[in-house]
Amino acid sequence: MVFIYPTVRNVTSGFRTARRPNHYGVDFAKPGYHEIRASESGVVSRSYRSSSYGEVVFIVHNIEGQIWETVYAHLRTGSRTVREGDRVEQGQIIGVMGNTGQSTGQHLHFE
């Protein structure tokens, strides 16, 4: 199993750091237009607009019998390219980095 980076490798906030102990993901941010890609093949379990995550996609991955779920949050309005039930391949574009939901600037929150 090899998860790939879902976007640019510019980490601006890590997972549960001393400064943000309740941050359960990794934030990637960079100005400009940046596509978001599925980090591994799987099936879209949710794709919707959330009040907190904004435009968000959840993907379930079955890797050697183990179930994993990845989350891609704060996507640009109208950029989600997948719907619930869609099969996605690793590296497939699922949206564009944005600033939706409870966000203070353009970034991808990835869990």
PDB file of N, CA and C in Angstrom:
ATOM      1  N   MET A   1       0.851  -1.174   0.000  1.00  0.00           N
ATOM      2  CA  MET A   1       0.000   0.000   0.000  1.00  0.00           C
ATOM      3  C   MET A   1       0.890   1.228   0.000  1.00  0.00           C
ATOM      4  N   VAL A   2       0.611   2.107  -0.930  1.00  0.00           N
ATOM      5  CA  VAL A   2       1.351   3.354  -1.011  1.00  0.00           C
ATOM      6  C   VAL A   2       0.374   4.479  -1.299  1.00  0.00           C
ATOM      7  N   PHE A   3       0.093   5.284  -0.284  1.00  0.00           N
ATOM      8  CA  PHE A   3      -0.721   6.468  -0.495  1.00  0.00           C
ATOM      9  C   PHE A   3       0.169   7.539  -1.101  1.00  0.00           C
ATOM     10  N   ILE A   4      -0.349   8.260  -2.096  1.00  0.00           N
ATOM     11  CA  ILE A   4       0.415   9.353  -2.691  1.00  0.00           C
ATOM     12  C   ILE A   4      -0.055  10.677  -2.089  1.00  0.00           C
ATOM     13  N   TYR A   5       0.768  11.704  -2.221  1.00  0.00           N
ATOM     14  CA  TYR A   5       0.361  13.041  -1.802  1.00  0.00           C
ATOM     15  C   TYR A   5      -0.822  13.466  -2.667  1.00  0.00           C
ATOM     16  N   PRO A   6      -1.856  14.050  -2.053  1.00  0.00           N
ATOM     17  CA  PRO A   6      -3.031  14.432  -2.828  1.00  0.00           C
ATOM     18  C   PRO A   6      -2.876  15.752  -3.586  1.00  0.00           C
ATOM     19  N   THR A   7      -1.824  16.505  -3.274  1.00  0.00           N
ATOM     20  CA  THR A   7      -1.627  17.809  -3.915  1.00  0.00           C
ATOM     21  C   THR A   7      -0.185  18.255  -3.676  1.00  0.00           C
ATOM     22  N   VAL A   8       0.073  19.536  -3.808  1.00  0.00           N
ATOM     23  CA  VAL A   8       1.430  20.069  -3.597  1.00  0.00           C
ATOM     24  C   VAL A   8       1.933  19.672  -2.215  1.00  0.00           C
ATOM     25  N   ARG A   9       3.226  19.433  -2.095  1.00  0.00           N
ATOM     26  CA  ARG A   9       3.819  18.957  -0.833  1.00  0.00           C
ATOM     27  C   ARG A   9       4.247  20.121   0.056  1.00  0.00           C
ATOM     28  N   ASN A  10       3.386  21.068   0.251  1.00  0.00           N
ATOM     29  CA  ASN A  10       3.692  22.231   1.074  1.00  0.00           C
ATOM     30  C   ASN A  10       2.841  22.174   2.351  1.00  0.00           C
ATOM     31  N   VAL A  11       3.332  21.446   3.359  1.00  0.00           N
ATOM     32  CA  VAL A  11       2.581  21.249   4.609  1.00  0.00           C
ATOM     33  C   VAL A  11       2.627  22.526   5.435  1.00  0.00           C
ATOM     34  N   THR A  12       1.451  23.018   5.812  1.00  0.00           N
ATOM     35  CA  THR A  12       1.368  24.231   6.635  1.00  0.00           C
ATOM     36  C   THR A  12       0.871  23.945   8.047  1.00  0.00           C
ATOM     37  N   SER A  13       0.317  22.769   8.277  1.00  0.00           N
ATOM     38  CA  SER A  13      -0.106  22.369   9.620  1.00  0.00           C
ATOM     39  C   SER A  13      -0.107  20.849   9.678  1.00  0.00           C
ATOM     40  N   GLY A  14       0.575  20.303  10.667  1.00  0.00           N
ATOM     41  CA  GLY A  14       0.682  18.860  10.794  1.00  0.00           C
ATOM     42  C   GLY A  14      -0.445  18.246  11.597  1.00  0.00           C
ATOM     43  N   PHE A  15      -0.348  16.951  11.781  1.00  0.00           N
ATOM     44  CA  PHE A  15      -1.332  16.160  12.515  1.00  0.00           C
ATOM     45  C   PHE A  15      -1.077  16.289  14.014  1.00  0.00           C
ATOM     46  N   ARG A  16      -2.064  16.783  14.758  1.00  0.00           N
ATOM     47  CA  ARG A  16      -2.030  16.884  16.221  1.00  0.00           C
ATOM     48  C   ARG A  16      -0.700  17.432  16.748  1.00  0.00           C
ATOM     49  N   THR A  17      -0.357  18.617  16.332  1.00  0.00           N
ATOM     50  CA  THR A  17       0.870  19.260  16.797  1.00  0.00           C
ATOM     51  C   THR A  17       0.651  19.858  18.183  1.00  0.00           C
ATOM     52  N   ALA A  18       1.714  20.277  18.833  1.00  0.00           N
ATOM     53  CA  ALA A  18       1.603  20.915  20.150  1.00  0.00           C
ATOM     54  C   ALA A  18       0.740  22.168  20.061  1.00  0.00           C
ATOM     55  N   ARG A  19       0.863  22.896  18.981  1.00  0.00           N
ATOM     56  CA  ARG A  19       0.079  24.111  18.787  1.00  0.00           C
ATOM     57  C   ARG A  19      -1.387  23.820  18.445  1.00  0.00           C
ATOM     58  N   ARG A  20      -1.643  22.672  17.819  1.00  0.00           N
ATOM     59  CA  ARG A  20      -3.006  22.292  17.404  1.00  0.00           C
ATOM     60  C   ARG A  20      -3.263  20.825  17.752  1.00  0.00           C
ATOM     61  N   PRO A  21      -3.410  20.502  19.040  1.00  0.00           N
ATOM     62  CA  PRO A  21      -3.560  19.099  19.449  1.00  0.00           C
ATOM     63  C   PRO A  21      -4.852  18.446  18.955  1.00  0.00           C
ATOM     64  N   ASN A  22      -5.847  19.223  18.565  1.00  0.00           N
ATOM     65  CA  ASN A  22      -7.112  18.668  18.074  1.00  0.00           C
ATOM     66  C   ASN A  22      -7.227  18.720  16.555  1.00  0.00           C
ATOM     67  N   HIS A  23      -6.114  18.890  15.881  1.00  0.00           N
ATOM     68  CA  HIS A  23      -6.106  18.918  14.416  1.00  0.00           C
ATOM     69  C   HIS A  23      -5.826  17.512  13.911  1.00  0.00           C
ATOM     70  N   TYR A  24      -6.854  16.863  13.376  1.00  0.00           N
ATOM     71  CA  TYR A  24      -6.769  15.449  13.002  1.00  0.00           C
ATOM     72  C   TYR A  24      -6.490  15.235  11.525  1.00  0.00           C
ATOM     73  N   GLY A  25      -5.715  16.121  10.948  1.00  0.00           N
ATOM     74  CA  GLY A  25      -5.334  15.976   9.559  1.00  0.00           C
ATOM     75  C   GLY A  25      -4.045  16.716   9.301  1.00  0.00           C
ATOM     76  N   VAL A  26      -3.701  16.811   8.026  1.00  0.00           N
ATOM     77  CA  VAL A  26      -2.535  17.563   7.582  1.00  0.00           C
ATOM     78  C   VAL A  26      -3.036  18.588   6.574  1.00  0.00           C
ATOM     79  N   ASP A  27      -2.565  19.822   6.705  1.00  0.00           N
ATOM     80  CA  ASP A  27      -2.958  20.879   5.774  1.00  0.00           C
ATOM     81  C   ASP A  27      -1.843  21.131   4.768  1.00  0.00           C
ATOM     82  N   PHE A  28      -2.237  21.225   3.504  1.00  0.00           N
ATOM     83  CA  PHE A  28      -1.330  21.572   2.414  1.00  0.00           C
ATOM     84  C   PHE A  28      -1.836  22.886   1.837  1.00  0.00           C
ATOM     85  N   ALA A  29      -0.969  23.877   1.686  1.00  0.00           N
ATOM     86  CA  ALA A  29      -1.414  25.159   1.150  1.00  0.00           C
ATOM     87  C   ALA A  29      -0.374  25.770   0.238  1.00  0.00           C
ATOM     88  N   LYS A  30      -0.872  26.431  -0.798  1.00  0.00           N
ATOM     89  CA  LYS A  30      -0.014  27.172  -1.708  1.00  0.00           C
ATOM     90  C   LYS A  30      -0.931  28.012  -2.584  1.00  0.00           C
ATOM     91  N   PRO A  31      -0.580  29.277  -2.806  1.00  0.00           N
ATOM     92  CA  PRO A  31      -1.413  30.106  -3.681  1.00  0.00           C
ATOM     93  C   PRO A  31      -1.469  29.533  -5.091  1.00  0.00           C
ATOM     94  N   GLY A  32      -2.533  29.856  -5.782  1.00  0.00           N
ATOM     95  CA  GLY A  32      -2.672  29.422  -7.168  1.00  0.00           C
ATOM     96  C   GLY A  32      -3.662  28.284  -7.325  1.00  0.00           C
ATOM     97  N   TYR A  33      -3.655  27.698  -8.490  1.00  0.00           N
ATOM     98  CA  TYR A  33      -4.579  26.627  -8.858  1.00  0.00           C
ATOM     99  C   TYR A  33      -3.892  25.284  -8.639  1.00  0.00           C
ATOM    100  N   HIS A  34      -4.462  24.459  -7.722  1.00  0.00           N
ATOM    101  CA  HIS A  34      -3.858  23.168  -7.424  1.00  0.00           C
ATOM    102  C   HIS A  34      -4.926  22.078  -7.394  1.00  0.00           C
ATOM    103  N   GLU A  35      -4.788  21.109  -8.277  1.00  0.00           N
ATOM    104  CA  GLU A  35      -5.724  19.996  -8.326  1.00  0.00           C
ATOM    105  C   GLU A  35      -5.515  19.088  -7.121  1.00  0.00           C
ATOM    106  N   ILE A  36      -6.605  18.453  -6.697  1.00  0.00           N
ATOM    107  CA  ILE A  36      -6.578  17.483  -5.609  1.00  0.00           C
ATOM    108  C   ILE A  36      -6.806  16.114  -6.235  1.00  0.00           C
ATOM    109  N   ARG A  37      -5.967  15.157  -5.844  1.00  0.00           N
ATOM    110  CA  ARG A  37      -6.017  13.816  -6.432  1.00  0.00           C
ATOM    111  C   ARG A  37      -6.283  12.767  -5.358  1.00  0.00           C
ATOM    112  N   ALA A  38      -6.964  11.699  -5.737  1.00  0.00           N
ATOM    113  CA  ALA A  38      -7.196  10.582  -4.818  1.00  0.00           C
ATOM    114  C   ALA A  38      -5.849   9.993  -4.429  1.00  0.00           C
ATOM    115  N   SER A  39      -5.614   9.860  -3.139  1.00  0.00           N
ATOM    116  CA  SER A  39      -4.312   9.365  -2.669  1.00  0.00           C
ATOM    117  C   SER A  39      -4.155   7.856  -2.856  1.00  0.00           C
ATOM    118  N   GLU A  40      -5.267   7.168  -3.084  1.00  0.00           N
ATOM    119  CA  GLU A  40      -5.260   5.728  -3.351  1.00  0.00           C
ATOM    120  C   GLU A  40      -6.582   5.407  -4.046  1.00  0.00           C
ATOM    121  N   SER A  41      -6.650   4.311  -4.756  1.00  0.00           N
ATOM    122  CA  SER A  41      -7.893   3.891  -5.412  1.00  0.00           C
ATOM    123  C   SER A  41      -8.938   3.537  -4.363  1.00  0.00           C
ATOM    124  N   GLY A  42     -10.210   3.719  -4.712  1.00  0.00           N
ATOM    125  CA  GLY A  42     -11.277   3.393  -3.775  1.00  0.00           C
ATOM    126  C   GLY A  42     -12.639   3.806  -4.293  1.00  0.00           C
ATOM    127  N   VAL A  43     -13.590   3.894  -3.365  1.00  0.00           N
ATOM    128  CA  VAL A  43     -14.967   4.260  -3.695  1.00  0.00           C
ATOM    129  C   VAL A  43     -15.348   5.491  -2.875  1.00  0.00           C
ATOM    130  N   VAL A  44     -15.947   6.471  -3.537  1.00  0.00           N
ATOM    131  CA  VAL A  44     -16.377   7.693  -2.857  1.00  0.00           C
ATOM    132  C   VAL A  44     -17.541   7.355  -1.935  1.00  0.00           C
ATOM    133  N   SER A  45     -17.346   7.582  -0.631  1.00  0.00           N
ATOM    134  CA  SER A  45     -18.415   7.303   0.335  1.00  0.00           C
ATOM    135  C   SER A  45     -19.285   8.528   0.585  1.00  0.00           C
ATOM    136  N   ARG A  46     -18.698   9.722   0.433  1.00  0.00           N
ATOM    137  CA  ARG A  46     -19.454  10.974   0.582  1.00  0.00           C
ATOM    138  C   ARG A  46     -18.811  12.041  -0.286  1.00  0.00           C
ATOM    139  N   SER A  47     -19.637  12.921  -0.832  1.00  0.00           N
ATOM    140  CA  SER A  47     -19.183  14.065  -1.618  1.00  0.00           C
ATOM    141  C   SER A  47     -20.269  15.117  -1.501  1.00  0.00           C
ATOM    142  N   TYR A  48     -20.005  16.157  -0.708  1.00  0.00           N
ATOM    143  CA  TYR A  48     -21.062  17.128  -0.409  1.00  0.00           C
ATOM    144  C   TYR A  48     -20.455  18.417   0.128  1.00  0.00           C
ATOM    145  N   ARG A  49     -21.313  19.393   0.454  1.00  0.00           N
ATOM    146  CA  ARG A  49     -20.872  20.642   1.079  1.00  0.00           C
ATOM    147  C   ARG A  49     -21.241  20.587   2.558  1.00  0.00           C
ATOM    148  N   SER A  50     -20.234  20.702   3.411  1.00  0.00           N
ATOM    149  CA  SER A  50     -20.383  20.646   4.865  1.00  0.00           C
ATOM    150  C   SER A  50     -20.204  22.052   5.432  1.00  0.00           C
ATOM    151  N   SER A  51     -20.851  22.349   6.555  1.00  0.00           N
ATOM    152  CA  SER A  51     -20.672  23.668   7.164  1.00  0.00           C
ATOM    153  C   SER A  51     -19.262  23.846   7.715  1.00  0.00           C
ATOM    154  N   SER A  52     -18.623  22.765   8.144  1.00  0.00           N
ATOM    155  CA  SER A  52     -17.265  22.869   8.693  1.00  0.00           C
ATOM    156  C   SER A  52     -16.191  22.577   7.646  1.00  0.00           C
ATOM    157  N   TYR A  53     -16.319  21.470   6.927  1.00  0.00           N
ATOM    158  CA  TYR A  53     -15.328  21.061   5.931  1.00  0.00           C
ATOM    159  C   TYR A  53     -15.501  21.755   4.586  1.00  0.00           C
ATOM    160  N   GLY A  54     -16.597  22.453   4.399  1.00  0.00           N
ATOM    161  CA  GLY A  54     -16.873  23.052   3.093  1.00  0.00           C
ATOM    162  C   GLY A  54     -17.094  21.961   2.062  1.00  0.00           C
ATOM    163  N   GLU A  55     -16.598  22.200   0.852  1.00  0.00           N
ATOM    164  CA  GLU A  55     -16.696  21.187  -0.198  1.00  0.00           C
ATOM    165  C   GLU A  55     -15.751  20.054   0.185  1.00  0.00           C
ATOM    166  N   VAL A  56     -16.304  18.841   0.355  1.00  0.00           N
ATOM    167  CA  VAL A  56     -15.508  17.737   0.907  1.00  0.00           C
ATOM    168  C   VAL A  56     -15.807  16.429   0.191  1.00  0.00           C
ATOM    169  N   VAL A  57     -14.769  15.585   0.081  1.00  0.00           N
ATOM    170  CA  VAL A  57     -14.895  14.258  -0.506  1.00  0.00           C
ATOM    171  C   VAL A  57     -14.281  13.249   0.459  1.00  0.00           C
ATOM    172  N   PHE A  58     -14.986  12.140   0.693  1.00  0.00           N
ATOM    173  CA  PHE A  58     -14.495  11.021   1.497  1.00  0.00           C
ATOM    174  C   PHE A  58     -14.338   9.822   0.555  1.00  0.00           C
ATOM    175  N   ILE A  59     -13.214   9.118   0.656  1.00  0.00           N
ATOM    176  CA  ILE A  59     -12.982   7.937  -0.181  1.00  0.00           C
ATOM    177  C   ILE A  59     -12.615   6.762   0.716  1.00  0.00           C
ATOM    178  N   VAL A  60     -13.296   5.621   0.512  1.00  0.00           N
ATOM    179  CA  VAL A  60     -13.006   4.393   1.248  1.00  0.00           C
ATOM    180  C   VAL A  60     -12.092   3.526   0.388  1.00  0.00           C
ATOM    181  N   HIS A  61     -11.027   3.013   1.015  1.00  0.00           N
ATOM    182  CA  HIS A  61     -10.034   2.184   0.342  1.00  0.00           C
ATOM    183  C   HIS A  61      -9.991   0.815   1.019  1.00  0.00           C
ATOM    184  N   ASN A  62     -10.042  -0.243   0.229  1.00  0.00           N
ATOM    185  CA  ASN A  62      -9.876  -1.599   0.747  1.00  0.00           C
ATOM    186  C   ASN A  62      -8.507  -2.073   0.284  1.00  0.00           C
ATOM    187  N   ILE A  63      -7.564  -2.091   1.215  1.00  0.00           N
ATOM    188  CA  ILE A  63      -6.183  -2.420   0.879  1.00  0.00           C
ATOM    189  C   ILE A  63      -5.796  -3.694   1.615  1.00  0.00           C
ATOM    190  N   GLU A  64      -5.667  -4.767   0.851  1.00  0.00           N
ATOM    191  CA  GLU A  64      -5.315  -6.065   1.410  1.00  0.00           C
ATOM    192  C   GLU A  64      -6.229  -6.448   2.577  1.00  0.00           C
ATOM    193  N   GLY A  65      -7.525  -6.194   2.404  1.00  0.00           N
ATOM    194  CA  GLY A  65      -8.514  -6.555   3.405  1.00  0.00           C
ATOM    195  C   GLY A  65      -8.691  -5.554   4.531  1.00  0.00           C
ATOM    196  N   GLN A  66      -7.861  -4.512   4.575  1.00  0.00           N
ATOM    197  CA  GLN A  66      -8.019  -3.470   5.591  1.00  0.00           C
ATOM    198  C   GLN A  66      -8.747  -2.283   4.980  1.00  0.00           C
ATOM    199  N   ILE A  67      -9.690  -1.725   5.746  1.00  0.00           N
ATOM    200  CA  ILE A  67     -10.479  -0.594   5.275  1.00  0.00           C
ATOM    201  C   ILE A  67      -9.879   0.699   5.818  1.00  0.00           C
ATOM    202  N   TRP A  68      -9.632   1.646   4.918  1.00  0.00           N
ATOM    203  CA  TRP A  68      -9.128   2.970   5.252  1.00  0.00           C
ATOM    204  C   TRP A  68     -10.092   3.979   4.638  1.00  0.00           C
ATOM    205  N   GLU A  69     -10.149   5.176   5.214  1.00  0.00           N
ATOM    206  CA  GLU A  69     -10.951   6.245   4.615  1.00  0.00           C
ATOM    207  C   GLU A  69     -10.138   7.525   4.631  1.00  0.00           C
ATOM    208  N   THR A  70     -10.071   8.192   3.484  1.00  0.00           N
ATOM    209  CA  THR A  70      -9.378   9.475   3.401  1.00  0.00           C
ATOM    210  C   THR A  70     -10.406  10.579   3.203  1.00  0.00           C
ATOM    211  N   VAL A  71     -10.051  11.775   3.686  1.00  0.00           N
ATOM    212  CA  VAL A  71     -10.931  12.941   3.638  1.00  0.00           C
ATOM    213  C   VAL A  71     -10.177  14.091   2.976  1.00  0.00           C
ATOM    214  N   TYR A  72     -10.845  14.797   2.076  1.00  0.00           N
ATOM    215  CA  TYR A  72     -10.279  15.908   1.323  1.00  0.00           C
ATOM    216  C   TYR A  72     -11.224  17.098   1.516  1.00  0.00           C
ATOM    217  N   ALA A  73     -10.827  18.075   2.335  1.00  0.00           N
ATOM    218  CA  ALA A  73     -11.756  19.133   2.730  1.00  0.00           C
ATOM    219  C   ALA A  73     -11.314  20.524   2.256  1.00  0.00           C
ATOM    220  N   HIS A  74     -12.286  21.424   2.201  1.00  0.00           N
ATOM    221  CA  HIS A  74     -12.136  22.839   1.835  1.00  0.00           C
ATOM    222  C   HIS A  74     -11.878  23.031   0.336  1.00  0.00           C
ATOM    223  N   LEU A  75     -12.380  22.101  -0.486  1.00  0.00           N
ATOM    224  CA  LEU A  75     -12.199  22.205  -1.934  1.00  0.00           C
ATOM    225  C   LEU A  75     -12.910  23.453  -2.467  1.00  0.00           C
ATOM    226  N   ARG A  76     -12.456  23.900  -3.609  1.00  0.00           N
ATOM    227  CA  ARG A  76     -13.031  25.079  -4.262  1.00  0.00           C
ATOM    228  C   ARG A  76     -14.497  24.818  -4.624  1.00  0.00           C
ATOM    229  N   THR A  77     -15.332  25.816  -4.441  1.00  0.00           N
ATOM    230  CA  THR A  77     -16.754  25.701  -4.764  1.00  0.00           C
ATOM    231  C   THR A  77     -16.933  25.235  -6.207  1.00  0.00           C
ATOM    232  N   GLY A  78     -17.739  24.196  -6.370  1.00  0.00           N
ATOM    233  CA  GLY A  78     -18.056  23.676  -7.697  1.00  0.00           C
ATOM    234  C   GLY A  78     -16.974  22.824  -8.330  1.00  0.00           C
ATOM    235  N   SER A  79     -15.896  22.515  -7.594  1.00  0.00           N
ATOM    236  CA  SER A  79     -14.786  21.782  -8.213  1.00  0.00           C
ATOM    237  C   SER A  79     -14.840  20.270  -8.018  1.00  0.00           C
ATOM    238  N   ARG A  80     -15.715  19.785  -7.131  1.00  0.00           N
ATOM    239  CA  ARG A  80     -15.766  18.330  -6.913  1.00  0.00           C
ATOM    240  C   ARG A  80     -16.168  17.629  -8.206  1.00  0.00           C
ATOM    241  N   THR A  81     -15.383  16.618  -8.589  1.00  0.00           N
ATOM    242  CA  THR A  81     -15.633  15.912  -9.849  1.00  0.00           C
ATOM    243  C   THR A  81     -16.191  14.519  -9.628  1.00  0.00           C
ATOM    244  N   VAL A  82     -16.406  14.131  -8.366  1.00  0.00           N
ATOM    245  CA  VAL A  82     -16.887  12.781  -8.049  1.00  0.00           C
ATOM    246  C   VAL A  82     -18.116  12.854  -7.162  1.00  0.00           C
ATOM    247  N   ARG A  83     -18.894  11.786  -7.241  1.00  0.00           N
ATOM    248  CA  ARG A  83     -20.117  11.664  -6.436  1.00  0.00           C
ATOM    249  C   ARG A  83     -20.076  10.388  -5.623  1.00  0.00           C
ATOM    250  N   GLU A  84     -20.941  10.320  -4.612  1.00  0.00           N
ATOM    251  CA  GLU A  84     -21.048   9.116  -3.785  1.00  0.00           C
ATOM    252  C   GLU A  84     -21.258   7.896  -4.674  1.00  0.00           C
ATOM    253  N   GLY A  85     -20.474   6.843  -4.409  1.00  0.00           N
ATOM    254  CA  GLY A  85     -20.584   5.598  -5.168  1.00  0.00           C
ATOM    255  C   GLY A  85     -19.617   5.490  -6.333  1.00  0.00           C
ATOM    256  N   ASP A  86     -18.994   6.609  -6.726  1.00  0.00           N
ATOM    257  CA  ASP A  86     -18.032   6.563  -7.832  1.00  0.00           C
ATOM    258  C   ASP A  86     -16.789   5.779  -7.427  1.00  0.00           C
ATOM    259  N   ARG A  87     -16.262   4.999  -8.355  1.00  0.00           N
ATOM    260  CA  ARG A  87     -14.967   4.324  -8.183  1.00  0.00           C
ATOM    261  C   ARG A  87     -13.896   5.282  -8.686  1.00  0.00           C
ATOM    262  N   VAL A  88     -12.859   5.507  -7.899  1.00  0.00           N
ATOM    263  CA  VAL A  88     -11.771   6.390  -8.310  1.00  0.00           C
ATOM    264  C   VAL A  88     -10.451   5.626  -8.311  1.00  0.00           C
ATOM    265  N   GLU A  89      -9.573   6.040  -9.166  1.00  0.00           N
ATOM    266  CA  GLU A  89      -8.242   5.447  -9.247  1.00  0.00           C
ATOM    267  C   GLU A  89      -7.236   6.361  -8.564  1.00  0.00           C
ATOM    268  N   GLN A  90      -6.173   5.781  -8.046  1.00  0.00           N
ATOM    269  CA  GLN A  90      -5.123   6.577  -7.425  1.00  0.00           C
ATOM    270  C   GLN A  90      -4.634   7.625  -8.425  1.00  0.00           C
ATOM    271  N   GLY A  91      -4.554   8.875  -7.957  1.00  0.00           N
ATOM    272  CA  GLY A  91      -4.094   9.966  -8.803  1.00  0.00           C
ATOM    273  C   GLY A  91      -5.184  10.670  -9.587  1.00  0.00           C
ATOM    274  N   GLN A  92      -6.400  10.138  -9.558  1.00  0.00           N
ATOM    275  CA  GLN A  92      -7.512  10.756 -10.281  1.00  0.00           C
ATOM    276  C   GLN A  92      -7.863  12.097  -9.650  1.00  0.00           C
ATOM    277  N   ILE A  93      -8.115  13.108 -10.463  1.00  0.00           N
ATOM    278  CA  ILE A  93      -8.494  14.426  -9.963  1.00  0.00           C
ATOM    279  C   ILE A  93      -9.906  14.346  -9.394  1.00  0.00           C
ATOM    280  N   ILE A  94     -10.062  14.816  -8.138  1.00  0.00           N
ATOM    281  CA  ILE A  94     -11.374  14.807  -7.481  1.00  0.00           C
ATOM    282  C   ILE A  94     -11.860  16.218  -7.148  1.00  0.00           C
ATOM    283  N   GLY A  95     -11.018  17.219  -7.346  1.00  0.00           N
ATOM    284  CA  GLY A  95     -11.392  18.596  -7.064  1.00  0.00           C
ATOM    285  C   GLY A  95     -10.192  19.516  -7.168  1.00  0.00           C
ATOM    286  N   VAL A  96     -10.382  20.734  -6.649  1.00  0.00           N
ATOM    287  CA  VAL A  96      -9.352  21.772  -6.681  1.00  0.00           C
ATOM    288  C   VAL A  96      -9.239  22.385  -5.292  1.00  0.00           C
ATOM    289  N   MET A  97      -8.022  22.696  -4.865  1.00  0.00           N
ATOM    290  CA  MET A  97      -7.792  23.326  -3.563  1.00  0.00           C
ATOM    291  C   MET A  97      -8.608  24.616  -3.452  1.00  0.00           C
ATOM    292  N   GLY A  98      -9.244  24.799  -2.278  1.00  0.00           N
ATOM    293  CA  GLY A  98     -10.091  25.971  -2.108  1.00  0.00           C
ATOM    294  C   GLY A  98     -10.044  26.527  -0.707  1.00  0.00           C
ATOM    295  N   ASN A  99     -11.119  27.245  -0.373  1.00  0.00           N
ATOM    296  CA  ASN A  99     -11.216  27.947   0.906  1.00  0.00           C
ATOM    297  C   ASN A  99     -12.667  27.959   1.365  1.00  0.00           C
ATOM    298  N   THR A 100     -13.300  26.780   1.386  1.00  0.00           N
ATOM    299  CA  THR A 100     -14.712  26.693   1.760  1.00  0.00           C
ATOM    300  C   THR A 100     -14.859  26.148   3.179  1.00  0.00           C
ATOM    301  N   GLY A 101     -16.026  26.366   3.771  1.00  0.00           N
ATOM    302  CA  GLY A 101     -16.272  25.893   5.136  1.00  0.00           C
ATOM    303  C   GLY A 101     -15.530  26.738   6.150  1.00  0.00           C
ATOM    304  N   GLN A 102     -15.186  26.135   7.288  1.00  0.00           N
ATOM    305  CA  GLN A 102     -14.463  26.844   8.345  1.00  0.00           C
ATOM    306  C   GLN A 102     -12.975  26.829   8.010  1.00  0.00           C
ATOM    307  N   SER A 103     -12.582  27.763   7.189  1.00  0.00           N
ATOM    308  CA  SER A 103     -11.230  27.832   6.653  1.00  0.00           C
ATOM    309  C   SER A 103     -10.771  29.281   6.666  1.00  0.00           C
ATOM    310  N   THR A 104      -9.489  29.486   6.892  1.00  0.00           N
ATOM    311  CA  THR A 104      -8.972  30.860   6.939  1.00  0.00           C
ATOM    312  C   THR A 104      -8.094  31.197   5.740  1.00  0.00           C
ATOM    313  N   GLY A 105      -8.055  30.328   4.760  1.00  0.00           N
ATOM    314  CA  GLY A 105      -7.278  30.569   3.549  1.00  0.00           C
ATOM    315  C   GLY A 105      -7.273  29.325   2.695  1.00  0.00           C
ATOM    316  N   GLN A 106      -6.875  29.495   1.447  1.00  0.00           N
ATOM    317  CA  GLN A 106      -6.865  28.365   0.517  1.00  0.00           C
ATOM    318  C   GLN A 106      -5.919  27.281   1.007  1.00  0.00           C
ATOM    319  N   HIS A 107      -6.445  26.066   1.128  1.00  0.00           N
ATOM    320  CA  HIS A 107      -5.627  24.909   1.502  1.00  0.00           C
ATOM    321  C   HIS A 107      -6.440  23.640   1.319  1.00  0.00           C
ATOM    322  N   LEU A 108      -5.762  22.503   1.426  1.00  0.00           N
ATOM    323  CA  LEU A 108      -6.422  21.211   1.494  1.00  0.00           C
ATOM    324  C   LEU A 108      -6.218  20.668   2.904  1.00  0.00           C
ATOM    325  N   HIS A 109      -7.296  20.335   3.574  1.00  0.00           N
ATOM    326  CA  HIS A 109      -7.221  19.587   4.840  1.00  0.00           C
ATOM    327  C   HIS A 109      -7.396  18.129   4.460  1.00  0.00           C
ATOM    328  N   PHE A 110      -6.374  17.313   4.755  1.00  0.00           N
ATOM    329  CA  PHE A 110      -6.344  15.904   4.355  1.00  0.00           C
ATOM    330  C   PHE A 110      -6.252  15.028   5.600  1.00  0.00           C
ATOM    331  N   GLU A 111      -7.189  14.092   5.721  1.00  0.00           N
ATOM    332  CA  GLU A 111      -7.180  13.137   6.837  1.00  0.00           C
ATOM    333  C   GLU A 111      -7.089  11.742   6.272  1.00  0.00           C
TER     334      GLU A 111
END
